[in-house]
XYZ file of C-alpha atoms in Angstrom:
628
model
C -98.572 88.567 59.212
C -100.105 90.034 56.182
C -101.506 87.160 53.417
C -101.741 87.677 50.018
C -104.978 87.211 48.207
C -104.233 83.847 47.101
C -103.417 82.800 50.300
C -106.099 84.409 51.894
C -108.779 82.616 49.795
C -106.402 78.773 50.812
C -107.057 79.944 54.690
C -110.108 80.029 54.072
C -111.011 77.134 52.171
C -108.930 75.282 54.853
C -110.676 76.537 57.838
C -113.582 75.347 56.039
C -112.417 71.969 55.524
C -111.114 72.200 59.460
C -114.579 73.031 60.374
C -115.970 70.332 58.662
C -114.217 67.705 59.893
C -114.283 68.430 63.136
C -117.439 68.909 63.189
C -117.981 64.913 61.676
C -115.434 63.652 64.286
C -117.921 64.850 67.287
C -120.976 63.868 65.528
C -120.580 61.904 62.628
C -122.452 59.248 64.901
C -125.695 61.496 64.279
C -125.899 60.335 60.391
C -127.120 57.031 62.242
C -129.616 58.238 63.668
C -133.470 57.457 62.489
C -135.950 59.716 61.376
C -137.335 61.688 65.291
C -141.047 61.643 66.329
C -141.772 65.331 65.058
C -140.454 63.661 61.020
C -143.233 61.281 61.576
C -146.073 63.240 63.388
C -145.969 65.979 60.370
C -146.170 63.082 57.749
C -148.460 61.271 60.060
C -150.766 64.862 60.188
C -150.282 65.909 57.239
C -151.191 62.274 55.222
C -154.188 61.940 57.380
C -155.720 65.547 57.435
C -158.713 65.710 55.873
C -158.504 67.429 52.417
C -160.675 70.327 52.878
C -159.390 73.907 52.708
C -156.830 73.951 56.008
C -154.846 71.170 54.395
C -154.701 72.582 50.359
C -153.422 75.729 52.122
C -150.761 74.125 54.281
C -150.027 72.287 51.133
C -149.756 75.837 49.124
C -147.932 77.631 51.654
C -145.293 74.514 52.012
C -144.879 74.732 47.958
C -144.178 78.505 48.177
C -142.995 78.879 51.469
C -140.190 76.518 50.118
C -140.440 76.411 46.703
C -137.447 78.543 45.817
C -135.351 76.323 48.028
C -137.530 72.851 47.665
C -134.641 71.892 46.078
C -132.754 71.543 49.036
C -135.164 70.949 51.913
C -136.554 67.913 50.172
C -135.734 67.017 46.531
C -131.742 66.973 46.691
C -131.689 64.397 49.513
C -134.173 62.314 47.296
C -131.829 62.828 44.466
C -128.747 61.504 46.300
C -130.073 58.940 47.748
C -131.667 57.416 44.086
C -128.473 57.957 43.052
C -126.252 56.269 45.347
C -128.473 53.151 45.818
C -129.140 53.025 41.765
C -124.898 52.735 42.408
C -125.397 49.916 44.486
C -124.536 51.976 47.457
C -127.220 50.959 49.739
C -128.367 54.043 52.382
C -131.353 55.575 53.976
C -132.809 58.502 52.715
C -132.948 60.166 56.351
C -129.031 59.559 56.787
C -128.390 62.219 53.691
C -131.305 63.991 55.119
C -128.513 64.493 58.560
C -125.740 65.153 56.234
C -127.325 67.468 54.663
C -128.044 69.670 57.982
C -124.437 68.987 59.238
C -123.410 70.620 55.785
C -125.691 73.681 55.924
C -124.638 74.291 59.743
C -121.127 73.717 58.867
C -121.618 76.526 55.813
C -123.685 78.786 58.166
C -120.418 78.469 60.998
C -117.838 79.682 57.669
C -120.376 82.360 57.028
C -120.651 83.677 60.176
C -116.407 84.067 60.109
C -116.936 85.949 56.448
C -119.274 88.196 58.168
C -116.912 88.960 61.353
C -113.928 89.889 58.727
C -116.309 92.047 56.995
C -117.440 93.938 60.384
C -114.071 94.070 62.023
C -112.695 95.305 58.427
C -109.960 92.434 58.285
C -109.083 91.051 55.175
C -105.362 89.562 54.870
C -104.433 89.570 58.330
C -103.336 86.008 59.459
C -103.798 86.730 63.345
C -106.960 88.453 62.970
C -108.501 85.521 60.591
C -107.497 83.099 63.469
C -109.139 84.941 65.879
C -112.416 84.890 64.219
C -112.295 81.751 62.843
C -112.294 80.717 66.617
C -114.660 82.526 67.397
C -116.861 80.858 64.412
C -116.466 77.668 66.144
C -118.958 78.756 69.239
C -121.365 79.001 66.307
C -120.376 75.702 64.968
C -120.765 73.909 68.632
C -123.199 76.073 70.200
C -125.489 73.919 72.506
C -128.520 75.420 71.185
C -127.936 74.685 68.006
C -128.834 70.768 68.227
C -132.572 70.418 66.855
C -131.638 72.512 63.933
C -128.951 70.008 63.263
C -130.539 67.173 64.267
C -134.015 67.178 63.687
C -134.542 67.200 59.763
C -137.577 69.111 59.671
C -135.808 72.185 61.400
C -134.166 72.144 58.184
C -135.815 75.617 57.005
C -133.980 78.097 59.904
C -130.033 76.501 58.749
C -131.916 78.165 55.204
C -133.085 81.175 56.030
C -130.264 81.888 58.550
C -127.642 80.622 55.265
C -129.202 83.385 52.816
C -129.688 85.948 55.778
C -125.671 85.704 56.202
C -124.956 85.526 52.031
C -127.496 88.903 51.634
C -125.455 90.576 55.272
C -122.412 90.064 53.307
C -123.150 91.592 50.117
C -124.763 94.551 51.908
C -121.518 95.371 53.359
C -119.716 94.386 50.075
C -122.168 96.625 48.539
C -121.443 100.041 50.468
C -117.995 99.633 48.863
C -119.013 98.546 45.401
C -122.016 99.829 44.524
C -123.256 97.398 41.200
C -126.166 96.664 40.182
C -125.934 92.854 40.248
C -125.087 93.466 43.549
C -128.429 94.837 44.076
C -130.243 92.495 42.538
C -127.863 89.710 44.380
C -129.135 91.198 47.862
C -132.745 91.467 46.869
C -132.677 87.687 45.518
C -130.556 86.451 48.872
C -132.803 88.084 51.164
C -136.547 86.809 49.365
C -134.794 83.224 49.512
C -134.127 83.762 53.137
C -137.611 84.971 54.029
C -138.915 82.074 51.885
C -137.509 79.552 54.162
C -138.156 81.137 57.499
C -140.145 84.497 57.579
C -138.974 85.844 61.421
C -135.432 87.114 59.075
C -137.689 90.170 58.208
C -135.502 91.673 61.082
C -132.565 91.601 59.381
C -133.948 94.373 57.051
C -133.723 96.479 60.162
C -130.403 94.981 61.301
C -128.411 95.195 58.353
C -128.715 98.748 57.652
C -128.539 99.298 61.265
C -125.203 97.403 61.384
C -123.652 99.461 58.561
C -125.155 103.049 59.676
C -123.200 102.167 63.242
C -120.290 100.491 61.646
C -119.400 103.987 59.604
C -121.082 106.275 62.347
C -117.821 107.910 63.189
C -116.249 107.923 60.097
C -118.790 109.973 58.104
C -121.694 112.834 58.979
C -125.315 111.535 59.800
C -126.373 112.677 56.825
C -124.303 111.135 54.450
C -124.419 107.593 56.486
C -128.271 108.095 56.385
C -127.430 108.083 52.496
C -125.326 105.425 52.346
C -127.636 102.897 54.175
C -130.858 104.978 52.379
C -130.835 102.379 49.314
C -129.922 98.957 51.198
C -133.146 99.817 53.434
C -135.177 100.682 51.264
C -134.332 97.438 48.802
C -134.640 94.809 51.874
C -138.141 96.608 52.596
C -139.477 96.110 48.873
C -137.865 92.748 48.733
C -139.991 92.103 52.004
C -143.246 93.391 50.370
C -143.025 91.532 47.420
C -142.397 88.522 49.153
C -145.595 89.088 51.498
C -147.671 89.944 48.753
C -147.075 86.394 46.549
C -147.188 84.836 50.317
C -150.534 86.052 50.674
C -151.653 85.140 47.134
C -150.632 81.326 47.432
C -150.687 80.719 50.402
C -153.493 80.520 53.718
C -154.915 83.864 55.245
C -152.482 84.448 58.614
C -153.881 85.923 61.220
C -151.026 87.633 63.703
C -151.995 87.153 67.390
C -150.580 89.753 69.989
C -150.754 89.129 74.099
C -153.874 90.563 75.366
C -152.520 93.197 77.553
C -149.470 94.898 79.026
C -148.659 92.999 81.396
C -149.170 89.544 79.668
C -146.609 90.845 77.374
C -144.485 92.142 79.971
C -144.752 88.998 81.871
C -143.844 86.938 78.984
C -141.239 88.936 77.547
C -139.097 89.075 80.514
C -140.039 85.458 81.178
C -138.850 84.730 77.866
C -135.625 87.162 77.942
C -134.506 84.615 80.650
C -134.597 81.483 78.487
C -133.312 83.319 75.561
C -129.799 84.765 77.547
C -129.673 81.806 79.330
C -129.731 79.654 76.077
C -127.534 82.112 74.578
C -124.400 82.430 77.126
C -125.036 79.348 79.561
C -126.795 76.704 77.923
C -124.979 73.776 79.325
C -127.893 72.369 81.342
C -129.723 69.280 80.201
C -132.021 69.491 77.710
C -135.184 67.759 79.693
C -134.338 69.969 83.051
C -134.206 73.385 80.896
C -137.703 74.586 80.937
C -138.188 73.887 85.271
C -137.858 77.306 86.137
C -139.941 80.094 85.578
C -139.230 82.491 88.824
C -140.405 85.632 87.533
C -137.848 87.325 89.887
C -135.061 85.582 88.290
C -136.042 86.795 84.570
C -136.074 90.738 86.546
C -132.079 89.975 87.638
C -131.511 88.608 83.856
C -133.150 91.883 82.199
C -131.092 94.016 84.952
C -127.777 92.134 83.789
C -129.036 92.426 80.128
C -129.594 95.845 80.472
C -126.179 97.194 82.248
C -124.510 94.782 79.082
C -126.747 97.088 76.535
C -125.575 100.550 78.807
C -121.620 99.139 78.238
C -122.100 98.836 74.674
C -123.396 102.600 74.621
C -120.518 103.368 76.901
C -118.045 101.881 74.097
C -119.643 103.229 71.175
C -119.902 106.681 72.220
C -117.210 106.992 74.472
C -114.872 104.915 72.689
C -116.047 104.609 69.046
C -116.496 100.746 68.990
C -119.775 99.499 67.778
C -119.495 95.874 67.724
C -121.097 94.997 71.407
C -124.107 97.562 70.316
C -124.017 95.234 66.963
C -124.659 92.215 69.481
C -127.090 93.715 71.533
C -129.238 94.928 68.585
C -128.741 91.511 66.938
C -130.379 89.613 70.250
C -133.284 92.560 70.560
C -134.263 92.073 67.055
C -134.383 88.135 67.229
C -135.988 88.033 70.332
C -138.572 90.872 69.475
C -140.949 89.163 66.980
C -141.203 85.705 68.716
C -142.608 87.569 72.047
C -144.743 90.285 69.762
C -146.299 87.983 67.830
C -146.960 85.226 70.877
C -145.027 82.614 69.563
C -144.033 81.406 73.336
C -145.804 78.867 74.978
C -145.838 78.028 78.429
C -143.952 74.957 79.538
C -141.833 72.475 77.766
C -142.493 73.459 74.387
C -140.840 76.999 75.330
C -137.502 75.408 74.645
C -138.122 73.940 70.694
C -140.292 76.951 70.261
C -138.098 79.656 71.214
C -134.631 78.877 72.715
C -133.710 76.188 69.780
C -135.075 77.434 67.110
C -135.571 81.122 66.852
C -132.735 81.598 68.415
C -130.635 79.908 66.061
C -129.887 83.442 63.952
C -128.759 84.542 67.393
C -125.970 82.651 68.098
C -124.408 84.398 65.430
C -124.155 87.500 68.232
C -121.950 85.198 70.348
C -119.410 84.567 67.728
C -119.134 88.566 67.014
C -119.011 89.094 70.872
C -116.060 86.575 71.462
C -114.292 87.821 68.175
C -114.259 91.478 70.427
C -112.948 89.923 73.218
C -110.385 88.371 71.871
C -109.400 91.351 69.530
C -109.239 93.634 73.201
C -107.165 91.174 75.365
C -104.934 89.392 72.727
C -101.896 91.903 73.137
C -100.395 90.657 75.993
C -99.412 86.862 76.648
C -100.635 86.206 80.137
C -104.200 87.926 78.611
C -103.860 85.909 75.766
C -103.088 82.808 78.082
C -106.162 83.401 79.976
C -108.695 84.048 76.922
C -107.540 81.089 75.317
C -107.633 78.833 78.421
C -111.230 80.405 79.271
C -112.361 79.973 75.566
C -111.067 76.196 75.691
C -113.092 75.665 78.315
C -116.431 76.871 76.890
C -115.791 75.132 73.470
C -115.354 71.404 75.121
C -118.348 72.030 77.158
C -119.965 72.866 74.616
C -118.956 70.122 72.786
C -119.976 67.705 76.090
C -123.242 69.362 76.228
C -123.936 69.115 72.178
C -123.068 66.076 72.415
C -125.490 64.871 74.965
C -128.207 66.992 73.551
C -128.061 65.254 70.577
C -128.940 61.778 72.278
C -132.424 63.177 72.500
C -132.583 62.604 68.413
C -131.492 59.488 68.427
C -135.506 58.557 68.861
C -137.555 60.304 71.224
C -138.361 56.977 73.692
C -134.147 57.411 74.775
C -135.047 61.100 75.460
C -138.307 60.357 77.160
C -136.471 58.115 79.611
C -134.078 60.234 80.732
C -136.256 62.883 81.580
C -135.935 64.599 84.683
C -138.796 64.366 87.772
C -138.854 68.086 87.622
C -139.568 68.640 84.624
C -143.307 69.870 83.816
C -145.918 67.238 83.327
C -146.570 67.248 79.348
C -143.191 65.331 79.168
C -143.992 62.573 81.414
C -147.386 62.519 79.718
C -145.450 62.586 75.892
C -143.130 59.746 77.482
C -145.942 57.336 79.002
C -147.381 57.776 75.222
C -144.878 56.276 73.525
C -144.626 53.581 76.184
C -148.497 52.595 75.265
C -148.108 53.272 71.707
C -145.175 50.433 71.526
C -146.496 47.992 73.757
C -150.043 48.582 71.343
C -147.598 47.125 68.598
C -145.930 44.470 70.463
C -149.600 43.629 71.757
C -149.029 43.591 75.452
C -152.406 45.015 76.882
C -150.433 44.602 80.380
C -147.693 47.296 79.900
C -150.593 49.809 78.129
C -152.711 49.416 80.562
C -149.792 50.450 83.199
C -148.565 53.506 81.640
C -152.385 54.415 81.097
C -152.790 54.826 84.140
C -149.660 56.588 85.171
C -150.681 58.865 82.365
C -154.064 59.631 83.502
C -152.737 60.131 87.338
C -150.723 62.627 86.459
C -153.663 64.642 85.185
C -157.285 63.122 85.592
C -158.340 66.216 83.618
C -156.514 65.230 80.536
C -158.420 64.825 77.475
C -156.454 62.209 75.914
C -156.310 60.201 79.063
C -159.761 60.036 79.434
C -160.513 59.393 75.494
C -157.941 56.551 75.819
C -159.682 54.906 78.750
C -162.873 54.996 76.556
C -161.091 53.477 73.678
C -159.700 50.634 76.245
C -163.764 50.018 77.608
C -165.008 50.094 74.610
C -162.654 47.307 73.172
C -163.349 45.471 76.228
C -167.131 46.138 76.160
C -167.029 47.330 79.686
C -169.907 49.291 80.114
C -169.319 50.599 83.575
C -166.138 51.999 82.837
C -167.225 53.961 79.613
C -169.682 55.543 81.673
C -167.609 56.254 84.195
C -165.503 57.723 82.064
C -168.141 59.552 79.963
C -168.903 61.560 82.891
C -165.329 62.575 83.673
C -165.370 63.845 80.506
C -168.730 66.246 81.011
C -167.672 66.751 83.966
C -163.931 68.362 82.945
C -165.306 69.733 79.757
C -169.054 70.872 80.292
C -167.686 74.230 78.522
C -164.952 73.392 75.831
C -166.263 73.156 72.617
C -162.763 71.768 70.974
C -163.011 69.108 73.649
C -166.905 68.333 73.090
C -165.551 68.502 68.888
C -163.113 65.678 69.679
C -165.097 63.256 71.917
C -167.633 63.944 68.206
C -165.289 62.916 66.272
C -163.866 60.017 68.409
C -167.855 58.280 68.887
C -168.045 58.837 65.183
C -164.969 56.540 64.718
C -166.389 54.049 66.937
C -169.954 54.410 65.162
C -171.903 55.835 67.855
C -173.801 58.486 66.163
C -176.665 59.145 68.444
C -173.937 60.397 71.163
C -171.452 62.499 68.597
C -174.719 64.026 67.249
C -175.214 65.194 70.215
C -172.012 66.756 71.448
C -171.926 68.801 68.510
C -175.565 70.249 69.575
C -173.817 70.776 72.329
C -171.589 73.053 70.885
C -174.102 75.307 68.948
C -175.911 75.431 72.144
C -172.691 76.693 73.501
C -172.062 79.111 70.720
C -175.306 80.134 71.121
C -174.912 81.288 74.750
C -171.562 83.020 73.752
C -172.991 85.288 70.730
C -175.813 86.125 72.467
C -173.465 87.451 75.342
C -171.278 89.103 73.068
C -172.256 89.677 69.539
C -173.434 93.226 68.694
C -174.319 95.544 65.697
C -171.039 96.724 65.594
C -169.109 93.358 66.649
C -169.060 89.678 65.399
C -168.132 86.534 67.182
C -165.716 84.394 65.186
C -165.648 80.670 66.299
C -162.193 79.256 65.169
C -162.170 76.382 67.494
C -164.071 74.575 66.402
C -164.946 76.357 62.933
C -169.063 76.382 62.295
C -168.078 74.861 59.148
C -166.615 71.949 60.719
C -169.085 71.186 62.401
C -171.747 70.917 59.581
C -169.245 68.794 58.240
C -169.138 66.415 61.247
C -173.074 66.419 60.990
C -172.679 65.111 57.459
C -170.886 62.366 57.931
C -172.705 61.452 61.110
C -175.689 61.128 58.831
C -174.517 59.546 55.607
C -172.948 56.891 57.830
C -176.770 56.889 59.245
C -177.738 56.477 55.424
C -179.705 59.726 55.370
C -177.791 60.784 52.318
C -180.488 64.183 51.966
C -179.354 65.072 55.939
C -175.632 64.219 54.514
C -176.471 66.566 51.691
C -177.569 69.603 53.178
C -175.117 69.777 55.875
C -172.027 68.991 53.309
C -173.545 72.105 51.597
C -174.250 74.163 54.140
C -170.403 73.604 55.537
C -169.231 75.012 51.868
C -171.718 77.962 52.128
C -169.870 79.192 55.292
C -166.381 78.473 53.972
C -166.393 77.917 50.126
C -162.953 76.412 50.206
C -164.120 73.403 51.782
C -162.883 71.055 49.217
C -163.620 68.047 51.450
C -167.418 68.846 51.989
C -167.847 69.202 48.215
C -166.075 66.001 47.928
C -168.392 64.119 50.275
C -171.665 66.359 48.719
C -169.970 64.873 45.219
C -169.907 61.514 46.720
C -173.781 61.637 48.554
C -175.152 63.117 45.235
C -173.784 59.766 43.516
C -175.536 57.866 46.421
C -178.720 59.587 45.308
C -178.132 58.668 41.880
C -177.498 62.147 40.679
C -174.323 61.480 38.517
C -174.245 65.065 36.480
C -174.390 66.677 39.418
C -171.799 65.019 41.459
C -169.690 64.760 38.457
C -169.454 69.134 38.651
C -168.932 69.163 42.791
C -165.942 66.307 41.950
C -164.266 68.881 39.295
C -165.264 71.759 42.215
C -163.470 70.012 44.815
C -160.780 69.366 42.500
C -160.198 72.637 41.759
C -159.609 73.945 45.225
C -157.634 70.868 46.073
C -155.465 68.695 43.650
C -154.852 65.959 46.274
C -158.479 64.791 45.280
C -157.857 64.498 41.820
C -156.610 60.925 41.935
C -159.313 59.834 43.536
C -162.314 61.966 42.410
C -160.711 60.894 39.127
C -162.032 57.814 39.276
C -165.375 58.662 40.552
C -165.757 60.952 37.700
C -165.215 58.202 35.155
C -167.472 56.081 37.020
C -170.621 58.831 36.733
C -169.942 59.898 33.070
């Protein structure tokens, strides 16, 4: 049944509505939930940091990074919420937070069925619009799609995947009707989209890649090379330009590739695994996802991944349909730059890091591949029977599955308690954490003390543990046990500098300077050893971890707490020297100056610090006024 264009455009906004509401039937619930563990910990971080260099630049790069959509990530929920409780309409600013993600998931799942019309060429056709607005609803319910839609700081890949689909769908649009607005549409679309997540650089590879195999039998190479010439070569410029103002406001990135070959081999098929199996069978509990890691099992996946990729040559080829290749190419290119640029991680963070959040953009590739299906095996009613019967029962487990997955982000101590005994260690450590941080509030020493030390028998090794059972002594004055404990420490961490830098930083906080002093001489000593092993004319050792900088820092607290405010001095400056956009250790040299009674010259390294980092400004502001 053909629809007219008026009719076509009601469809739509109906299956939109459709989506939306069912959509708030499963999950409405979710609005109720609070604000998750991750919400707080980046406040938490990000409050506390001190304000030298690493935290102006986080603070630039979240301002541009965002700044084009800020509007939506942060200050529309604000808005909403001012305005409905200035109405007397009392609600929490993390409930329109939720609603807010449900809305931009909800959009993404109607975009994804405008950009499965455009690819299978299908305008007016009522059966065909069905069809793919089914298929949208995989995207809608996908299992993998829960921390985006849950979790409000995830917020950023529902953006960037939004404007990825808006510029995919005036790139096709544009082939047709070549404008100029349209140009300048697709250039704007895509800088938005790498502005709130930069990994949708590959979809300046994938769109024109999309189209050039879309109209590959329909035209000569040469004139689809043409066709696809300007689209490529806009989403490319777009992409520079965006790079270029990145790297002018926001923190020097440094890309970090696997070491060698077969690192990256090993952790691209490893990863391959999780990504299929998150992408066609991800109806396994969250907390039981990330157990296995059988190398032999990723090979089988890659085999099975690899005869799919030789069937969707087969079909374009043999029989001139592209739209399997389309999926393939869509996976590779998703899945490339997490494993290139060594964003997995071993363990349980595998699964936030790469199966629920980069591979949010790929879901999209599950959608087109069930629109083909159903386009091949929908002529014949005991075909059609079957689809639909097998396609019913994907979409309620996925529903069952979403649905439990998003119990986890409800608050993270539900999720920690359900966690399963295989699962790898870091979770039952994360889960006897919040244990001892709640029973810290509700002051019972009794249940701390018990999940202490079910945390630290887990892992006697682990830092934490051990810092924690030092924090417990030395509140109870028990000298035994700090030294007891003080030598576990040595003993596990003779040769980790960031683990020396912390155990610093921690007897600094209890105001034991003699022994953080000397855990950071530890550390030159340590770096020491290192560059003389290594450094050469013709290479430099770099210590990131911890900086040099920081360190001279550390010293110069260590000794204006002491009261030796020309020790303080010197190592405040001598931390600037190495990394001039320290604004904190010209804030504390500001500060020590004023100790020594040299107001004229703190009042210039307050108005320094300022300048590198306007969250001192309120406060130096005051010091400033104080010196003049």
């Amino acid at each position: 049944m053909k629809l007219t264009d008026t009719q076509n455009k009601i469809f739509e906004y109906v299956i939109y509505c459709i989506s939306f509401s069912l959509f708030l039937f499963f999950f409405g619930h979710t609005l109720d939930y609070g604000r998750t563990y991750d919400d707080f910990a980046l406040v938490d971080r990000f409050t506390k940091s001190p304000g030298d260099a690493k935290l102006i630049s986080s603070f630039f790069y979240a301002k541009f990074h965002f700044y084009p959509v800020y509007f939506l990530t942060h200050e529309l929920d604000n808005f909403f919420t001012f305005l409905l409780n200035f109405n007397g309409i009392e609600i929490l600013n993390s409930k329109i937070a939720k609603f807010t993600n449900i809305f931009l998931h909800v959009t993404n799942s109607f975009l994804v069925f405008l950009l499965i019309k455009k690819i299978f060429k299908v305008e007016n056709n009522l059966s065909s619009n069905i069809v793919i607005f089914l298929s949208s609803l995989i995207f809608l319910f996908h299992p993998i799609t829960s921390q985006i839609i849950f979790n409000i700081t995830t917020r950023n890949e529902s953006l960037a995947l939004f404007f990825g689909l808006l510029t995919f769908i005036y790139c096709i649009s544009n082939i047709h009707n070549k404008r100029i607005i349209n140009y300048f549409f697709i250039s704007l679309l895509f800088f938005l989209s790498l502005c709130s997540k930069l990994m949708t650089i590959y979809l300046a590879g994938l769109i024109p890649l999309t189209i050039f195999l879309l109209n590959f039998h329909q035209m000569n190479l040469r004139e689809n090379f043409k066709k696809n010439f300007d689209i490529f070569i806009l989403l490319c410029v777009t992409f520079i330009v965006y790079y270029y103002l990145r790297t002018v406001f926001t923190e020097k990135n440094s890309l970090s590739f696997y070491g060698n070959f077969n690192d990256l081999l090993f952790y691209f098929l490893t990863s391959l695994k999780f990504y299929l199996i998150g992408l066609f069978l991800p109806y396994e509990h969250i907390y039981v996802y990330a157990t296995n890691y059988d190398l032999g099992l990723s090979i089988i996946i890659f085999i099975i991944f690899l005869i799919y990729t030789t069937l969707a040559f087969y079909l374009f080829l043999k029989k001139k349909d592209p739209i399997l290749l389309i999926s393939v190419f869509w996976i590779t290119a998703s899945l490339t730059l997490p494993v290139m640029f060594g964003m997995i991680e071993k363990g349980f963070p595998l699964i936030s890091n790469l199966a629920e959040r980069y591979q949010y953009s790929s879901v999209v590739s599950v959608s087109l591949m069930l629109a083909w299906i159903f386009s091949k095996f929908f002529n014949h009613l005991y075909k059609k029977t079957l689809i639909l019967s097998f396609y019913g029962l994907i979409l309620i487990s996925s529903i069952f599955v979403l649905y439990d997955r998003s119990k986890v982000y409800i608050n993270n101590t539900v999720f920690m308690t359900l966690t399963d005994e295989n699962s790898p260690k870091n979770v039952f450590r994360y889960s006897f954490g919040v244990e001892m941080r709640d029973a810290i509030l509700k002051n019972d020493m009794t249940t701390y003390r018990f999940n202490l030390y079910q945390m630290y028998q887990l892992d006697t090794s682990f830092d934490e543990a051990i810092l924690e059972f030092l924090r417990n002594y030395i509140y109870e004055k028990n000298e035994k046990g700090i030294k007891f404990f003080e030598e576990e420490f040595e003993k596990n961490f003779k040769d980790s500098p960031p683990a020396r830098f912390k155990l610093a930083r921690f007897y600094t906080l209890y105001e034991d300077y003699n022994k953080a002093e000397d855990q950071i001489k530890k550390i030159f000593e340590k770096y020491e050893e290192i560059r003389s092993q290594f450094d050469t004319p013709s290479r430099r050792v770099t210590f990131l971890d911890p900086p040099i900088d920081d360190l001279y820092f550390e010293l110069g607290k260590i000794s204006f707490y002491r009261e030796d405010y020309e020790k303080a001095l010197e190592n405040f400056k001598t931390a600037n020297v190495i990394n001039p956009l320290h604004a904190t250790a010209l804030y504390n040299a500001a500060i020590t100056l004023k100790k020594l009674g040299l107001n004229e010259e703190a009042t210039k390294f307050f108005k320094d610090a300022i300048k590198i980092n306007p969250f001192l400004r309120e406060t130096t502001s005051n010091l400033i006024a104080e010196t003049n």
